[in-house]
Structures are given as C-alpha cells and as structure tokens.
GROMACS .gro file of C-alpha atoms in nm:
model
  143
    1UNK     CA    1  -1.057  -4.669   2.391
    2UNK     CA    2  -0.855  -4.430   2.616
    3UNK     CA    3  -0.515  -4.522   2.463
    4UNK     CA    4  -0.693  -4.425   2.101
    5UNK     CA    5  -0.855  -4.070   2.244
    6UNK     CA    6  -0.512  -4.034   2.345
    7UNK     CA    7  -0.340  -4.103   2.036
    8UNK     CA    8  -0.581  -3.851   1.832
    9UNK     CA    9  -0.445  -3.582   2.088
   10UNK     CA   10  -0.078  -3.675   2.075
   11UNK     CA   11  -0.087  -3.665   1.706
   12UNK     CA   12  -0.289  -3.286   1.682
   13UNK     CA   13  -0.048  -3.164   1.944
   14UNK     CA   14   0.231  -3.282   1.716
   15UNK     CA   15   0.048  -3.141   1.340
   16UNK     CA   16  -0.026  -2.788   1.559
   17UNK     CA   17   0.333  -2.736   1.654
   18UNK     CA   18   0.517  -2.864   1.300
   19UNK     CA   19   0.231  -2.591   1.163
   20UNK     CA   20   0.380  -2.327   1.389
   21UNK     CA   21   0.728  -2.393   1.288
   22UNK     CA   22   0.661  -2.479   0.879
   23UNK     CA   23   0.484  -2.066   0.878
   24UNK     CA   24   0.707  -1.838   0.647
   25UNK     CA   25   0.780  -1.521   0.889
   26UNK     CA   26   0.530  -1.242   0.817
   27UNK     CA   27   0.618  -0.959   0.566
   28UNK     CA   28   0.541  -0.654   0.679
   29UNK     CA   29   0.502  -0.357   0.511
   30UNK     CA   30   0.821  -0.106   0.567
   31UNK     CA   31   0.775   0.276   0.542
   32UNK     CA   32   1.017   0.446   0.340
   33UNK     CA   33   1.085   0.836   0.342
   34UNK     CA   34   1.096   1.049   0.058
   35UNK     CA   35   1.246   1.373   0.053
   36UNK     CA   36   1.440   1.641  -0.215
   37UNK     CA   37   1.116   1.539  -0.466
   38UNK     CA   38   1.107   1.728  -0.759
   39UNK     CA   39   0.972   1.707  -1.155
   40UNK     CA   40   1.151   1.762  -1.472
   41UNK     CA   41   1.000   1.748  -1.782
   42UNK     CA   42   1.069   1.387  -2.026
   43UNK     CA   43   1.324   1.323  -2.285
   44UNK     CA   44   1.164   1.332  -2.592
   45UNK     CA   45   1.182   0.995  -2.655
   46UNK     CA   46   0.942   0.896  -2.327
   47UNK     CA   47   0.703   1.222  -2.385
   48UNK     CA   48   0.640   1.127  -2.792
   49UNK     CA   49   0.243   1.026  -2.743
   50UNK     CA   50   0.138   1.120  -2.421
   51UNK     CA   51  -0.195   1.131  -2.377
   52UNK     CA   52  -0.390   1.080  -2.001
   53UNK     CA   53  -0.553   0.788  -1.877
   54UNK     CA   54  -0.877   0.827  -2.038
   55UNK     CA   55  -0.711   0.814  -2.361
   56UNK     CA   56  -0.881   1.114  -2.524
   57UNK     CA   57  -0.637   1.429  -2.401
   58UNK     CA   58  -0.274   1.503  -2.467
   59UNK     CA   59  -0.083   1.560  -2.194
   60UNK     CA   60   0.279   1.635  -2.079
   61UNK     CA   61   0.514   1.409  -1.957
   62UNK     CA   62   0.702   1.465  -1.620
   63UNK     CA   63   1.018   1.289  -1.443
   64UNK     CA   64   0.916   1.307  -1.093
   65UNK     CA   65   1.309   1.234  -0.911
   66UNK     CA   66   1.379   1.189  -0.510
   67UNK     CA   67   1.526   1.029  -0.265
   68UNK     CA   68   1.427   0.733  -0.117
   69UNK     CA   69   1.560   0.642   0.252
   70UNK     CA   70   1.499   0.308   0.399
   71UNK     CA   71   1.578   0.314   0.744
   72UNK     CA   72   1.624  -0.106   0.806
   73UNK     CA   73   1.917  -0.317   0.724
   74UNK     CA   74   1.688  -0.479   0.457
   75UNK     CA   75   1.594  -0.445   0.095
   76UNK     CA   76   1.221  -0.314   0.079
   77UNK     CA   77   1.051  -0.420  -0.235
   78UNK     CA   78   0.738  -0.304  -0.455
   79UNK     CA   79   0.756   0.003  -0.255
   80UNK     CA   80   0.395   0.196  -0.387
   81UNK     CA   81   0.432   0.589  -0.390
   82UNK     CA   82   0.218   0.762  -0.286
   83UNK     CA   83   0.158   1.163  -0.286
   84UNK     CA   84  -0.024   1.433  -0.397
   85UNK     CA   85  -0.006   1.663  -0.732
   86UNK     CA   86  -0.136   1.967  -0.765
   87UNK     CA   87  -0.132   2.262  -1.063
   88UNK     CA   88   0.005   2.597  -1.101
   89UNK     CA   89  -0.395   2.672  -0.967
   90UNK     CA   90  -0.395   2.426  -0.657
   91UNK     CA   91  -0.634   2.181  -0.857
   92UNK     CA   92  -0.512   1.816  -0.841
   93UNK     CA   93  -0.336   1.680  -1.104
   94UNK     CA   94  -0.453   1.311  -1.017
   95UNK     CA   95  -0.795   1.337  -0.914
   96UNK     CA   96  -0.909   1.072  -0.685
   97UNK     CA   97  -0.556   0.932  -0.714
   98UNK     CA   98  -0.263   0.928  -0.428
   99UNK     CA   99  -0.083   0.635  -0.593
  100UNK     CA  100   0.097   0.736  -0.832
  101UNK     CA  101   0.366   0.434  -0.915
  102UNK     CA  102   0.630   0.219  -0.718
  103UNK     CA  103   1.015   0.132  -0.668
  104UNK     CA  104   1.082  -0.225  -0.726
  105UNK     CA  105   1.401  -0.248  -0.515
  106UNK     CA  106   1.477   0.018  -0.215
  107UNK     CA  107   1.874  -0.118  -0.067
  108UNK     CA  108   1.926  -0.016   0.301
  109UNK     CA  109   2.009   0.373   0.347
  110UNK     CA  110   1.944   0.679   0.044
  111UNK     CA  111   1.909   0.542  -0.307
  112UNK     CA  112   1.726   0.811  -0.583
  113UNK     CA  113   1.426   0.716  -0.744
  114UNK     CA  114   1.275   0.821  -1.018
  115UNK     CA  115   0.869   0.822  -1.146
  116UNK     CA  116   0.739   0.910  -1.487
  117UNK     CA  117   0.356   1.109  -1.484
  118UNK     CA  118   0.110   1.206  -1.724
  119UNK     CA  119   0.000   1.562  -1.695
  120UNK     CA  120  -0.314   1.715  -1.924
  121UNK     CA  121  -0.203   1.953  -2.117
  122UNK     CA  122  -0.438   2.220  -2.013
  123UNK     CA  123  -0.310   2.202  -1.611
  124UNK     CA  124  -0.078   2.533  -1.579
  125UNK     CA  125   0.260   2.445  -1.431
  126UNK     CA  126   0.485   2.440  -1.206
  127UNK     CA  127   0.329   2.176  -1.059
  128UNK     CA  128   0.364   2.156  -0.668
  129UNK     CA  129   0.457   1.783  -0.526
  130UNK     CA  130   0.293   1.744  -0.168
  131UNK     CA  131   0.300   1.462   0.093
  132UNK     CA  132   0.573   1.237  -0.104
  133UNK     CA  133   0.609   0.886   0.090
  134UNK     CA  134   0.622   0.525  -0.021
  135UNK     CA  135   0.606   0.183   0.148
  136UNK     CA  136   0.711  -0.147   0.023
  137UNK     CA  137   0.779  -0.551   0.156
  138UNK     CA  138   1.060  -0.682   0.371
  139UNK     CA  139   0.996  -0.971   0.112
  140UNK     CA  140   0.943  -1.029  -0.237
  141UNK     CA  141   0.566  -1.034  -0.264
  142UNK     CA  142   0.500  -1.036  -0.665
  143UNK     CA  143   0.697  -1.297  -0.877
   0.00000   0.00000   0.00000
C-alpha cells in the first residue's frame, strides 16, 4: 500500500513539472509611443461613401499619420491605438470611443503608421489629436 501512495506522488511530481516546462512563455502586452501625429484629409478613392458608424450621416474621411516607436528588440503585433479626437469646438469626435484602430506589425525602433477615421460632416475642423499611444503583443495573438 505504501509503495502505491508513493507511486501516485512520484508520478504528480513528474505531470506538475513536464506542465511547468510544456507552458508557452507569457505574451505581454508592449507599450508603444506615438509621437509627430497628425491628419490629412483621404484620397478620393478611400473618402467616396463615407458615412459614420450609425450609418445615417455623411462624414469626412481623415488619414490620421505618426510615428510609432517600439522601444524592445522585438516585433509588437496588433498594436490597438488609442487617443482622443476632438473638433474645431473641443467636442469629441468619437464619443465614448478612445480606440480608434491598430498596427498589425510594429519592427523594433521608429516605423510610421498610418489610421483612416470617419468624421461627421457637421464637426468644424481642424481637428485636434490628443493623448496618441498604442500597445500591442510580443506574440502573434490573432491568426
């Protein structure tokens, strides 16, 4: 009986430690800086149909161009952006909204990015970009 109890230890000792060293390292999420943001307005052939998310409003269509600076010696991926948009009148552009799209790859050091909006038509411009920053994977999460 004591050799079996024994046994049914050995053999958890032995699943618990192949468990430890079978675990895919953790992917944690990187912070990327953003800096020299600006907007531009579409080419036409990205602005042609615009309209906002609730369908019923025409809007205009911005290019929303940076830099992106990732700081490790890895590739960051499905970096989300995240900021704040506001109108020639300090209203927000994307109510209830600081996400406003992502980066699929960010390679070590300064690459550019580059983020396409929907604006309603009826917000005055120039629109003023505030509190640019993304963050993103050390890993491909999303296949």
């Amino acid at each position: 009986m004591r050799l079996r109890s024994l046994t049914v230890v050995f053999i958890s000792c032995v699943i618990t430690f192949l468990s430890w060293v079978s675990i895919s390292p953790a992917v944690a999420l990187t912070q990327i800086r953003l800096f020299d943001v600006s907007y531009k307005d579409c080419p036409p052939e990205l602005a042609q149909g615009a309209v906002t998310s609730s369908g019923s409003t025409v809007a205009n269509c911005f290019l929303v161009t940076g830099k992106a600076e990732n700081g490790t010696y890895k590739t960051v991926y499905d970096a989300d952006i995240f900021g704040r948009i506001y109108d020639a009148n300090n209203d927000s552009v994307m109510q209830n909204r600081t996400r406003l799209g992502s980066i699929a790859e960010v390679p070590p050091g300064i690459s550019d990015f580059e983020l396409r909006i929907s604006v309603p038509a009826n917000q005055p411009t120039p629109l003023k970009l505030k509190q640019f920053k993304a963050a993103g994977f050390s890993g491909q999460v999303r296949k």
